[in-house]
Coordinates of C-alpha atoms in Angstrom, one line a residue:
Chain A
M7 CA 0.0 0.0 0.0
A8 CA 2.5 2.6 -1.2
G9 CA 1.5 6.1 -0.5
V10 CA 0.4 8.4 -3.3
N11 CA 3.3 10.8 -2.9
S12 CA 5.9 8.3 -1.8
K13 CA 8.4 9.0 -4.6
H14 CA 8.2 12.8 -4.2
A15 CA 8.6 12.8 -0.4
F16 CA 12.4 12.5 -0.7
W17 CA 12.7 15.6 -2.7
Q18 CA 10.1 17.4 -0.7
A19 CA 11.9 16.6 2.5
L20 CA 15.2 18.0 1.0
V21 CA 13.4 21.2 0.1
V22 CA 11.8 21.5 3.5
T23 CA 15.1 20.9 5.2
I24 CA 17.0 23.4 3.2
A25 CA 14.2 25.9 3.8
I26 CA 14.3 25.3 7.5
F27 CA 18.0 25.7 7.5
I28 CA 17.9 28.9 5.6
I29 CA 15.3 30.3 7.9
G30 CA 17.4 29.2 10.9
L31 CA 20.5 30.8 9.5
F32 CA 18.6 34.1 8.9
L33 CA 17.3 33.9 12.5
G34 CA 20.8 33.2 13.7
V35 CA 22.1 36.3 11.8
A36 CA 19.3 38.4 13.2
L37 CA 20.0 37.2 16.8
E38 CA 23.7 37.9 16.4
N39 CA 23.0 41.4 14.9
K40 CA 20.7 42.1 17.8
R41 CA 23.5 41.2 20.3
A42 CA 25.9 43.3 18.3
D43 CA 23.5 46.2 18.4
K44 CA 23.2 45.9 22.1
A45 CA 27.0 45.8 22.5
N46 CA 27.3 48.8 20.3
E47 CA 24.8 50.8 22.4
R48 CA 26.7 50.0 25.5
F49 CA 29.9 50.8 23.8
I50 CA 28.6 54.3 22.9
E51 CA 27.6 54.8 26.5
S52 CA 31.0 53.7 27.7
E53 CA 32.7 56.0 25.2
I54 CA 30.8 58.9 26.7
A55 CA 31.8 57.8 30.2
L56 CA 35.5 57.5 29.1
M57 CA 35.4 60.9 27.5
D58 CA 34.0 62.3 30.7
S59 CA 36.8 60.7 32.6
F60 CA 39.4 62.1 30.2
T61 CA 37.9 65.6 30.6
L62 CA 38.1 65.2 34.4
G63 CA 41.7 64.2 34.0
K64 CA 42.4 67.3 31.9
I65 CA 40.6 69.5 34.5
S66 CA 42.8 68.0 37.2
K67 CA 45.9 69.0 35.2
I68 CA 44.9 72.6 34.6
S69 CA 43.5 73.1 38.1
E70 CA 45.6 75.8 39.6
D71 CA 44.7 75.7 43.3
N72 CA 45.8 72.0 43.8
D73 CA 42.7 71.2 45.8
F74 CA 41.3 69.1 43.1
D75 CA 39.5 66.2 44.6
C76 CA 41.6 63.1 43.8
E77 CA 38.9 60.8 45.0
V78 CA 36.5 62.0 42.3
L79 CA 39.1 61.4 39.6
V80 CA 40.2 58.0 40.9
N81 CA 36.6 56.8 41.6
S82 CA 35.5 57.8 38.1
N83 CA 38.2 55.7 36.6
I84 CA 37.5 52.8 39.0
Q85 CA 33.8 53.0 38.3
F86 CA 34.4 53.2 34.6
A87 CA 36.8 50.2 34.7
N88 CA 34.2 48.2 36.7
K89 CA 31.5 49.1 34.2
I90 CA 33.3 48.0 31.2
Y91 CA 34.7 44.9 33.0
D92 CA 31.2 43.7 33.7
E93 CA 30.1 44.6 30.2
A94 CA 33.2 42.8 28.8
R95 CA 32.3 39.6 30.5
V96 CA 28.8 39.6 28.9
F97 CA 30.1 40.6 25.5
E98 CA 32.9 38.1 25.5
N99 CA 30.2 35.4 25.9
Y100 CA 28.3 36.9 23.0
G101 CA 31.5 36.9 21.0
E102 CA 32.1 33.2 21.8
S103 CA 28.6 32.2 20.7
E104 CA 28.8 34.3 17.5
K105 CA 29.1 31.9 14.6
L106 CA 27.6 33.6 11.5
T107 CA 28.8 37.1 11.7
Q108 CA 31.8 39.0 13.2
N109 CA 29.9 42.0 14.5
V110 CA 30.2 41.4 18.2
K111 CA 33.9 40.6 17.7
Q112 CA 34.3 43.9 16.0
V113 CA 32.7 45.6 19.0
L114 CA 35.0 43.7 21.3
K115 CA 38.0 45.0 19.4
R116 CA 36.6 48.5 19.9
Y117 CA 36.3 47.8 23.6
D118 CA 40.0 46.8 23.6
L119 CA 40.8 50.2 22.2
L120 CA 38.6 51.8 24.8
R121 CA 40.3 50.0 27.6
T122 CA 43.7 50.9 26.1
L123 CA 42.6 54.5 26.3
L124 CA 41.5 53.9 29.9
W125 CA 44.9 52.5 30.7
V126 CA 46.6 55.5 29.2
N127 CA 44.3 57.7 31.1
T128 CA 45.3 56.2 34.4
M129 CA 48.9 56.9 33.5
E130 CA 48.0 60.6 33.4
I131 CA 46.3 60.7 36.8
P132 CA 48.5 62.7 39.1
R133 CA 50.8 60.5 41.2
D134 CA 49.5 62.0 44.4
C135 CA 46.0 60.8 43.6
M136 CA 47.2 57.2 43.0
N137 CA 48.9 56.6 46.3
E138 CA 46.4 54.0 47.4
T139 CA 45.1 52.8 44.0
S140 CA 46.7 50.2 41.8
V141 CA 46.1 49.7 38.1
I142 CA 45.9 46.1 37.1
V143 CA 46.0 45.3 33.4
Y144 CA 45.1 41.8 32.4
V145 CA 46.3 41.1 28.9
F146 CA 45.0 38.0 27.1
D147 CA 44.9 36.6 23.5
R148 CA 41.3 36.1 22.6
D149 CA 42.3 34.1 19.5
D150 CA 44.4 31.5 21.3
R151 CA 42.0 28.7 21.8
S152 CA 44.5 26.1 22.9
L153 CA 43.5 24.1 25.9
E154 CA 46.4 25.4 28.0
A155 CA 45.7 29.0 27.1
E156 CA 42.0 28.6 27.8
S157 CA 42.6 27.0 31.1
E158 CA 45.1 29.8 32.1
K159 CA 42.6 32.4 31.1
N160 CA 39.9 30.8 33.1
V161 CA 42.1 30.7 36.2
W162 CA 43.3 34.3 35.8
E163 CA 39.7 35.5 35.4
R164 CA 38.7 33.7 38.6
I165 CA 41.8 35.1 40.5
L166 CA 41.0 38.6 39.3
L167 CA 37.4 38.2 40.2
E168 CA 38.3 37.3 43.8
L169 CA 40.8 40.1 43.9
R170 CA 38.1 42.6 42.7
K171 CA 35.7 41.3 45.3
S172 CA 38.1 42.1 48.2
E173 CA 39.9 45.2 46.8
D174 CA 37.0 46.7 44.9
K175 CA 37.7 50.3 45.9
K176 CA 41.5 50.1 45.5
I177 CA 42.1 48.7 42.1
I178 CA 41.4 49.8 38.5
L179 CA 41.1 46.4 36.8
I180 CA 41.4 46.6 33.0
P181 CA 41.2 43.4 30.9
I182 CA 42.5 43.9 27.3
G183 CA 42.5 41.4 24.5
L184 CA 45.6 41.4 22.3
N185 CA 45.0 42.9 18.9
E186 CA 47.5 43.2 16.1
E187 CA 45.6 46.1 14.6
L188 CA 45.9 48.3 17.7
I189 CA 49.2 50.0 17.3
S190 CA 48.7 52.0 20.4
L191 CA 48.3 48.9 22.6
N192 CA 51.2 47.1 20.9
T193 CA 53.4 50.1 21.5
I194 CA 52.6 50.1 25.2
L195 CA 53.1 46.3 25.5
S196 CA 56.4 46.4 23.6
G197 CA 57.7 48.2 26.7
F198 CA 57.4 45.1 28.7
D199 CA 60.1 42.5 27.9
S200 CA 59.1 39.0 26.9
L201 CA 55.4 39.4 27.7
E202 CA 53.6 36.0 27.5
T203 CA 49.9 36.1 27.5
P204 CA 47.8 35.7 29.5
A205 CA 49.6 38.1 31.9
V206 CA 48.8 40.6 34.5
I207 CA 50.7 44.0 34.7
I208 CA 50.4 45.8 38.0
D209 CA 51.1 49.5 38.1
N210 CA 53.1 49.3 34.9
K211 CA 55.9 47.7 36.9
H212 CA 55.1 44.1 37.9
V213 CA 54.5 41.6 35.1
I214 CA 53.1 38.2 36.1
S215 CA 52.6 35.5 33.5
E216 CA 51.9 32.4 35.6
P217 CA 48.7 32.3 37.8
V218 CA 49.6 33.2 41.4
S219 CA 47.5 33.4 44.6
V220 CA 45.3 36.3 45.4
N221 CA 47.4 37.2 48.4
E222 CA 50.5 37.4 46.2
L223 CA 48.8 39.8 44.0
K224 CA 47.6 41.8 47.0
S225 CA 51.2 42.0 48.2
L226 CA 52.1 43.8 45.0
L227 CA 49.4 46.4 45.3
K228 CA 49.9 49.8 46.8
Chain B
M17 CA 31.1 32.4 9.2
N18 CA 33.1 31.4 12.3
L19 CA 32.5 27.6 12.5
S20 CA 35.0 25.2 13.8
F21 CA 35.3 21.8 12.0
I22 CA 33.3 20.1 14.8
E23 CA 30.6 22.8 14.6
F24 CA 30.4 22.2 10.9
V25 CA 30.1 18.5 11.5
F26 CA 27.4 19.2 14.0
F27 CA 25.5 21.3 11.5
F28 CA 25.8 18.4 9.0
Y29 CA 24.4 16.0 11.5
T30 CA 21.5 18.4 12.3
F31 CA 20.8 18.7 8.6
I32 CA 20.6 14.9 8.2
G33 CA 18.4 14.5 11.3
L34 CA 16.1 17.3 10.1
Y35 CA 15.9 15.7 6.7
M36 CA 14.9 12.3 8.1
L37 CA 12.3 13.9 10.3
S38 CA 10.9 15.9 7.5
L39 CA 10.7 12.8 5.3
M40 CA 8.8 10.9 8.0
I41 CA 6.4 13.8 8.5
L42 CA 5.8 14.2 4.7
V43 CA 5.2 10.5 4.3
Y44 CA 2.9 10.3 7.3
L45 CA 0.6 13.3 6.5
P46 CA -1.0 11.9 3.3
N47 CA -1.0 8.4 4.6
R48 CA -2.1 8.9 8.2
K49 CA -5.5 7.3 7.6
K50 CA -3.9 4.2 6.1
M51 CA -1.5 3.5 9.0
F52 CA -3.5 0.6 10.4
S53 CA -5.3 -0.5 7.2
Y54 CA -4.6 -3.7 5.3
P55 CA -5.9 -5.3 2.2
K56 CA -8.6 -7.9 2.7
G57 CA -7.3 -11.3 1.9
K58 CA -8.8 -14.7 1.7
P59 CA -7.6 -17.8 3.6
E60 CA -5.1 -19.9 1.7
P61 CA -2.9 -22.8 2.9
V62 CA 0.1 -21.6 4.9
S63 CA 3.1 -23.5 6.2
I64 CA 4.6 -22.1 9.4
I65 CA 8.3 -22.8 9.9
L66 CA 9.3 -22.8 13.5
P67 CA 13.0 -23.2 14.2
C68 CA 13.7 -24.3 17.7
Y69 CA 16.7 -24.5 19.9
N70 CA 16.6 -25.2 23.7
A71 CA 13.1 -23.8 24.0
A72 CA 11.5 -26.5 26.1
S73 CA 9.8 -24.0 28.3
N74 CA 8.4 -22.0 25.3
I75 CA 7.9 -24.3 22.4
G76 CA 4.7 -26.0 23.6
N77 CA 3.0 -22.6 24.2
T78 CA 4.2 -21.3 20.9
I79 CA 2.8 -24.2 19.0
E80 CA -0.5 -23.8 20.9
R81 CA -0.7 -20.2 19.9
L82 CA 0.0 -21.0 16.3
L83 CA -2.7 -23.7 16.3
N84 CA -5.1 -21.1 17.8
L85 CA -4.5 -18.6 15.0
D86 CA -7.7 -17.4 13.4
W87 CA -7.1 -19.6 10.4
P88 CA -8.8 -22.6 8.9
K89 CA -7.1 -25.6 10.5
N90 CA -7.1 -27.6 7.3
M91 CA -5.1 -24.7 5.7
L92 CA -2.3 -24.7 8.2
E93 CA 0.7 -26.8 8.7
I94 CA 3.4 -26.3 11.3
I95 CA 6.9 -27.5 10.7
V96 CA 9.1 -27.4 13.8
V97 CA 12.8 -27.7 13.0
D98 CA 14.8 -28.6 16.1
D99 CA 18.4 -27.6 15.9
C100 CA 19.8 -30.3 18.3
S101 CA 18.2 -29.0 21.5
T102 CA 19.6 -30.5 24.7
D103 CA 16.9 -29.4 27.1
G104 CA 14.2 -31.7 26.2
S105 CA 12.5 -29.6 23.5
Q106 CA 12.3 -32.6 21.3
D107 CA 10.1 -34.4 23.7
V108 CA 7.7 -31.5 23.9
I109 CA 7.6 -31.3 20.1
K110 CA 7.0 -35.0 19.6
K111 CA 4.0 -34.8 21.9
Y112 CA 2.4 -32.2 19.6
V113 CA 3.4 -34.1 16.4
K114 CA 1.7 -37.1 17.9
K115 CA -1.5 -35.2 18.7
H116 CA -1.9 -33.1 15.6
K117 CA -1.7 -34.3 12.0
N118 CA -0.8 -30.9 10.7
I119 CA 2.4 -30.6 12.8
R120 CA 5.6 -32.1 11.5
C121 CA 9.0 -31.9 12.9
I122 CA 12.6 -32.2 11.7
L123 CA 15.2 -33.2 14.2
R124 CA 18.5 -32.1 13.0
E125 CA 21.5 -34.3 13.7
K126 CA 24.0 -31.5 13.9
N127 CA 23.6 -28.1 15.5
F128 CA 23.6 -25.4 12.9
G129 CA 24.0 -22.5 15.3
R130 CA 21.9 -20.0 13.4
A131 CA 18.2 -19.8 12.6
A132 CA 18.6 -19.6 8.8
G133 CA 19.7 -23.2 8.2
P134 CA 16.9 -24.9 10.1
T135 CA 14.4 -22.4 8.5
N136 CA 15.6 -23.3 5.0
Q137 CA 15.3 -26.9 5.8
G138 CA 11.7 -26.4 6.9
I139 CA 10.8 -24.3 3.8
K140 CA 12.1 -27.0 1.5
I141 CA 9.7 -29.6 2.8
A142 CA 6.8 -27.1 3.2
K143 CA 3.6 -28.2 1.3
Y144 CA 2.1 -24.8 0.8
D145 CA 2.7 -21.7 -1.2
Y146 CA 2.7 -19.2 1.7
I147 CA 5.4 -19.5 4.4
V148 CA 5.3 -18.0 7.8
V149 CA 8.7 -17.9 9.7
C150 CA 8.3 -17.7 13.4
D151 CA 10.5 -17.7 16.5
D152 CA 10.1 -20.3 19.2
D153 CA 9.0 -17.7 21.7
S154 CA 6.7 -15.6 19.5
H155 CA 3.2 -14.5 20.6
P156 CA 1.4 -13.5 17.5
E157 CA -2.1 -12.2 17.9
K158 CA -4.8 -14.5 16.7
D159 CA -5.7 -12.4 13.7
S160 CA -2.2 -11.6 12.5
L161 CA -2.2 -14.0 9.6
K162 CA -5.6 -12.8 8.5
K163 CA -4.4 -9.3 8.4
M164 CA -1.1 -10.0 6.6
I165 CA -2.1 -12.4 3.8
G166 CA -3.9 -9.8 1.8
F167 CA -0.6 -7.9 1.1
L168 CA 0.8 -10.9 -0.7
Q169 CA -2.4 -11.7 -2.6
K170 CA -3.0 -8.3 -4.0
D171 CA 0.3 -7.6 -5.6
E172 CA 2.6 -10.1 -7.2
K173 CA 5.6 -8.0 -6.5
I174 CA 5.1 -8.2 -2.8
A175 CA 7.0 -11.2 -1.5
G176 CA 7.2 -10.6 2.2
V177 CA 5.1 -9.1 5.0
T178 CA 6.1 -8.3 8.5
S179 CA 4.0 -7.6 11.6
S180 CA 4.5 -5.1 14.4
V181 CA 7.0 -6.8 16.8
L182 CA 6.4 -5.6 20.3
V183 CA 7.6 -6.4 23.8
R184 CA 5.4 -8.7 25.8
K185 CA 4.6 -7.5 29.4
P186 CA 7.7 -5.4 30.1
E187 CA 8.5 -5.5 33.8
K188 CA 12.2 -4.8 34.3
F189 CA 13.6 -1.4 33.4
I190 CA 15.6 -2.7 30.4
E191 CA 12.4 -4.3 29.1
K192 CA 10.5 -1.1 29.4
L193 CA 13.2 0.7 27.4
Q194 CA 13.0 -1.9 24.7
A195 CA 9.2 -1.8 24.7
I196 CA 9.3 1.9 23.9
E197 CA 12.0 1.3 21.2
Y198 CA 10.0 -1.5 19.5
V199 CA 6.9 0.7 19.3
V200 CA 8.8 3.5 17.7
I201 CA 10.5 1.1 15.3
A202 CA 7.1 -0.3 14.3
F203 CA 5.8 3.2 13.6
A204 CA 8.8 4.1 11.6
R205 CA 8.8 0.9 9.6
K206 CA 5.2 1.5 8.6
L207 CA 6.2 4.9 7.3
L208 CA 9.0 3.3 5.3
D209 CA 6.4 0.9 3.9
F210 CA 4.8 3.9 2.2
V211 CA 8.0 4.6 0.3
D212 CA 8.7 0.9 -0.5
A213 CA 11.6 0.9 1.9
V214 CA 10.7 -1.9 4.4
Y215 CA 14.2 -3.4 4.8
V216 CA 13.5 -6.2 7.2
T217 CA 10.9 -8.8 8.0
P218 CA 11.7 -9.6 11.6
G219 CA 12.0 -13.2 12.7
P220 CA 9.2 -13.4 15.3
F221 CA 6.5 -13.5 12.7
A222 CA 6.8 -12.8 8.9
L223 CA 4.9 -14.1 5.9
Y224 CA 6.4 -14.9 2.5
K225 CA 5.6 -16.3 -0.9
K226 CA 7.4 -19.6 -1.1
N227 CA 8.1 -19.3 -4.8
A228 CA 9.9 -16.0 -4.2
L229 CA 12.0 -17.5 -1.4
L230 CA 13.0 -20.4 -3.6
E231 CA 13.7 -18.1 -6.5
V232 CA 16.2 -16.0 -4.5
G233 CA 17.8 -19.0 -2.9
L234 CA 16.2 -19.0 0.5
F235 CA 17.8 -17.4 3.7
D236 CA 21.5 -16.8 3.8
E237 CA 22.7 -19.3 6.3
E238 CA 25.9 -17.4 7.1
N239 CA 24.2 -14.2 8.0
M240 CA 23.5 -13.3 11.6
T241 CA 20.4 -11.4 10.7
Q242 CA 18.9 -13.5 7.9
D243 CA 15.6 -11.5 8.3
I244 CA 17.3 -8.4 7.0
E245 CA 19.3 -10.2 4.3
I246 CA 16.3 -12.0 2.9
V247 CA 14.4 -8.7 2.2
W248 CA 17.5 -7.1 0.6
K249 CA 17.8 -10.2 -1.6
L250 CA 14.1 -10.1 -2.5
M251 CA 14.5 -6.5 -3.4
S252 CA 17.5 -7.2 -5.5
Y253 CA 15.2 -9.5 -7.5
G254 CA 12.6 -6.8 -7.9
Y255 CA 10.3 -7.9 -5.1
K256 CA 9.1 -5.7 -2.2
A257 CA 8.2 -6.2 1.4
R258 CA 5.3 -4.7 3.3
M259 CA 4.5 -3.9 6.9
C260 CA 1.2 -4.7 8.5
L261 CA 1.1 -2.4 11.5
D262 CA -2.1 -3.8 12.8
A263 CA -0.8 -7.3 13.0
R264 CA 1.0 -7.6 16.3
T265 CA 3.5 -10.1 17.5
Y266 CA 4.7 -10.0 21.1
V267 CA 8.1 -11.2 22.1
D268 CA 10.1 -11.6 25.2
S269 CA 12.9 -9.1 25.0
P270 CA 16.3 -9.6 26.8
K271 CA 15.9 -9.1 30.5
K272 CA 19.6 -8.5 31.3
K273 CA 22.0 -5.8 30.1
K274 CA 24.5 -8.4 29.0
S275 CA 22.0 -10.4 26.8
W276 CA 20.6 -7.1 25.4
W277 CA 24.1 -6.0 24.5
K278 CA 24.9 -9.4 22.9
Q279 CA 21.6 -9.3 20.9
R280 CA 22.4 -5.8 19.5
I281 CA 25.9 -6.9 18.6
R282 CA 24.4 -9.8 16.6
W283 CA 22.0 -7.4 14.9
N284 CA 24.8 -4.9 14.1
I285 CA 27.1 -7.6 12.7
G286 CA 24.3 -9.1 10.7
G287 CA 23.5 -5.6 9.3
M288 CA 27.2 -5.1 8.4
Q289 CA 27.4 -8.5 6.8
T290 CA 24.3 -7.6 4.7
L291 CA 25.7 -4.2 3.8
W292 CA 29.0 -5.7 2.7
K293 CA 27.2 -8.4 0.6
Y294 CA 25.0 -5.8 -1.2
R295 CA 27.6 -3.1 -1.5
G296 CA 27.6 -3.5 -5.3
W297 CA 24.0 -2.3 -5.2
T298 CA 24.9 1.1 -3.8
F299 CA 23.3 3.9 -5.9
R300 CA 21.7 1.4 -8.3
K301 CA 18.3 2.7 -9.4
S302 CA 16.0 1.1 -6.8
M303 CA 14.9 1.7 -3.2
L304 CA 17.6 -0.7 -2.1
G305 CA 20.4 1.1 -3.9
M306 CA 19.2 4.7 -3.6
F307 CA 17.9 4.7 -0.1
I308 CA 18.2 1.6 2.1
I309 CA 21.9 0.9 1.5
P310 CA 23.1 4.6 1.7
F311 CA 20.9 5.1 4.7
F312 CA 22.3 2.1 6.5
S313 CA 25.9 2.8 5.5
F314 CA 25.6 6.5 6.4
S315 CA 23.9 5.8 9.7
A316 CA 26.7 3.4 10.7
F317 CA 29.4 5.9 9.7
M318 CA 27.7 8.8 11.4
G319 CA 27.2 6.7 14.5
I320 CA 30.9 5.8 14.8
F321 CA 32.2 9.2 13.7
G322 CA 29.8 10.9 16.1
L323 CA 31.1 8.7 18.9
G324 CA 34.6 9.7 18.0
I325 CA 33.7 13.4 18.1
F326 CA 32.0 12.9 21.4
S327 CA 35.0 11.1 22.8
Y328 CA 37.3 13.8 21.6
L329 CA 35.2 16.6 23.1
T330 CA 34.9 14.7 26.4
L331 CA 38.6 14.2 26.5
Q332 CA 39.1 17.8 25.7
R333 CA 36.8 18.8 28.6
F334 CA 38.5 16.5 31.0
T335 CA 41.9 17.8 30.0
S336 CA 40.7 21.4 30.3
T337 CA 39.3 20.7 33.8
Y338 CA 42.5 19.0 34.8
L339 CA 44.7 21.9 33.6
T340 CA 42.4 24.5 35.2
T341 CA 42.4 22.6 38.5
N342 CA 46.2 22.3 38.3
Y343 CA 46.6 26.0 37.8
L344 CA 44.0 26.8 40.5
I345 CA 45.8 24.8 43.2
G346 CA 47.9 27.3 45.2
T347 CA 46.0 30.3 44.0
E348 CA 43.6 30.4 47.0
V349 CA 40.7 30.6 44.7
P350 CA 37.9 28.0 45.3
L351 CA 38.1 25.1 42.9
L352 CA 34.3 25.3 42.5
A353 CA 32.6 28.6 42.3
F354 CA 29.3 29.8 41.0
Q355 CA 30.0 32.8 38.9
G356 CA 26.5 33.6 37.9
F357 CA 24.4 32.1 35.2
S358 CA 25.1 33.2 31.6
L359 CA 22.8 31.9 28.9
N360 CA 24.2 32.9 25.5
P361 CA 23.1 30.1 23.1
S362 CA 24.6 30.2 19.7
I363 CA 23.0 29.2 16.4
V364 CA 24.5 25.8 16.8
N365 CA 22.8 25.4 20.2
F366 CA 19.5 26.5 18.7
F367 CA 19.7 24.0 15.9
G368 CA 20.7 21.2 18.2
F369 CA 18.0 22.0 20.7
S370 CA 15.3 22.3 18.0
L371 CA 16.3 18.9 16.6
L372 CA 16.3 17.4 20.0
I373 CA 12.8 18.7 20.7
L374 CA 11.5 17.7 17.2
G375 CA 13.0 14.2 17.7
I376 CA 11.4 13.8 21.1
L377 CA 8.0 15.0 19.7
Y378 CA 8.4 12.5 16.8
I379 CA 9.0 9.6 19.2
L380 CA 6.1 10.7 21.5
F381 CA 3.9 11.0 18.4
G382 CA 4.8 7.5 17.2
I383 CA 4.1 6.1 20.6
A384 CA 0.8 7.9 20.8
T385 CA -0.2 6.7 17.3
M386 CA 0.6 3.1 18.2
K387 CA -1.4 3.2 21.5
E388 CA 0.6 0.2 22.6
L389 CA 2.3 1.3 25.7
K390 CA 0.1 0.7 28.7
A391 CA 0.5 3.1 31.6
E392 CA 1.3 0.3 34.1
Y393 CA 4.3 -0.8 31.9
I394 CA 5.9 2.5 31.1
D395 CA 6.6 5.3 33.4
F396 CA 8.0 8.8 33.2
Y397 CA 11.5 7.6 34.3
S398 CA 11.9 5.0 31.6
M399 CA 10.6 7.4 29.0
T400 CA 13.1 10.0 30.1
I401 CA 16.0 7.6 30.0
F402 CA 14.9 6.3 26.6
L403 CA 14.7 9.8 25.2
T404 CA 18.1 10.9 26.6
I405 CA 20.5 8.1 27.4
Y406 CA 19.3 4.9 25.8
L407 CA 19.6 6.0 22.2
T408 CA 23.1 7.4 22.8
I409 CA 24.4 3.9 23.8
F410 CA 23.9 2.5 20.3
P411 CA 27.1 4.0 18.7
I412 CA 29.1 2.3 21.4
N413 CA 27.5 -1.0 20.7
L414 CA 28.0 -0.4 17.0
L415 CA 31.7 0.2 17.6
H416 CA 32.0 -3.0 19.7
S417 CA 30.2 -4.9 16.9
F418 CA 32.6 -3.6 14.4
I419 CA 35.6 -4.6 16.4
K420 CA 34.1 -8.1 17.0
M421 CA 33.4 -8.5 13.3
A422 CA 36.8 -7.3 12.3
R423 CA 38.3 -10.0 14.6
G424 CA 36.0 -12.6 13.3
N425 CA 34.9 -13.1 16.9
Y426 CA 31.1 -13.6 16.7
S427 CA 28.5 -16.2 16.9
W428 CA 24.7 -16.3 17.2

């Protein structure tokens, strides 16, 4: 009792499957674009916040009466760093799940530049204002997907999270992904000999490439 | 696109899975009202071949059930072929032979070890033109033969008919899993019937035309699954097989994991033997060449390849966990930490999840259509395990079968 359409079912199934796949891919692209749009919006907000922090830095330099409030300047950088650190964690996950487009990854690269600017900005903060605040830059290679590199990155992220929990008000934590196209970042990093990522740079002095304990890191802070 | 090789393979698997699902749905929709129908046939003389080996506890009841089939007694003969049983089966058989004129028996002098040899022996001496092959522990419903004969009578190209093979009174957990499996298989096999792709007439109860069997040289006595091989052989001669979903045969499934595993190895090896034997038919213009053989070969390959990928990913995960733990020791950071829940599914996850849901729905739909599984036999736990873990064991069994076959280390 062969069905009436038995011979056509094979071709029909192929057409249906291809159609479902194409629809699925379109939906996938739409989803990734939506995530990229969200990341872009946050990026624009962060840009504004960074510009604000820059301006504050400039104000502190031209302030004549030396009673400029360091706490305001330092806190604005700490808050900004925390903001983009939390955003970065979300958008790094978006980047990992991005399969069809490269839009979120492009935003992440722009974030790397933003964080490089933040790093430079912290270097311009008057020394007197930074007596009790340390700048910790965590440099990692986003494109290194080897097991060892991924494991090290996981461990560093957890160490830095623990450090941030306990030293929240005293550190400016800046994670930056390596990027060949960012000449500014590469210029700064070239100043550190034999830098092997993932690595942590504390106050532009101490470079740590192997994961260490939270207490060891604390001992290197101001 | 930013797909790794494994993600690409995953997409490919998803495509194939989706294709098969689409095919089943497209076949089902125009034929849904014909699922349980069968052509009306008229009673004709039938020879039932019943190979037997060490079935003293079953054979008497099986013979009784066959005698009680809703079929004119003067149109039925039963030929029991005993393959050198050592448990007293022969004594049981002889009692029935003595009591019933339409029961004959062959007592083999040497154990053959597989069902095909004794079955062929019985077919050769069968009086009638229709042959039923039956297992020594089968429980066919009384009206099975009545429902099946019409398929052979209405179309001269149809040489074999199979019934729905279902598990009888599943009690142990493993039996319940098999009960679900057999129901889903029966449903799927009926769908394949609509595209002339029934590829097996399972041993528990199948009906054939004798002249077709003789024409193709009877069952392959070296094959571990002669019920698959015979259909492929019939198809290679231009015949077809059909599935009568409404004819039900109940069997006792393996009750222990070890015997279940051994049974599946035998099925896999038989399947591979058959594939190898008919490899020359691949892509020849016929359902056998264009669908059945590619489907079987591809399924086997995908199963083993998928197992390889899964093993690789598992090993990768273990290595990553080991390295991470290694690095974490001495850092004063807790080894286990909840860092918040982050759900960021990718397109790969969506496709995989969709396929999983569709697959589960298909299985549940098949079960609901069959209406076979009684609530007291099947529970939520066995259904969940079937839908998640049970099916994933098959590639491992397939790999084991492949290794055994490669070593030549197999027997019935």
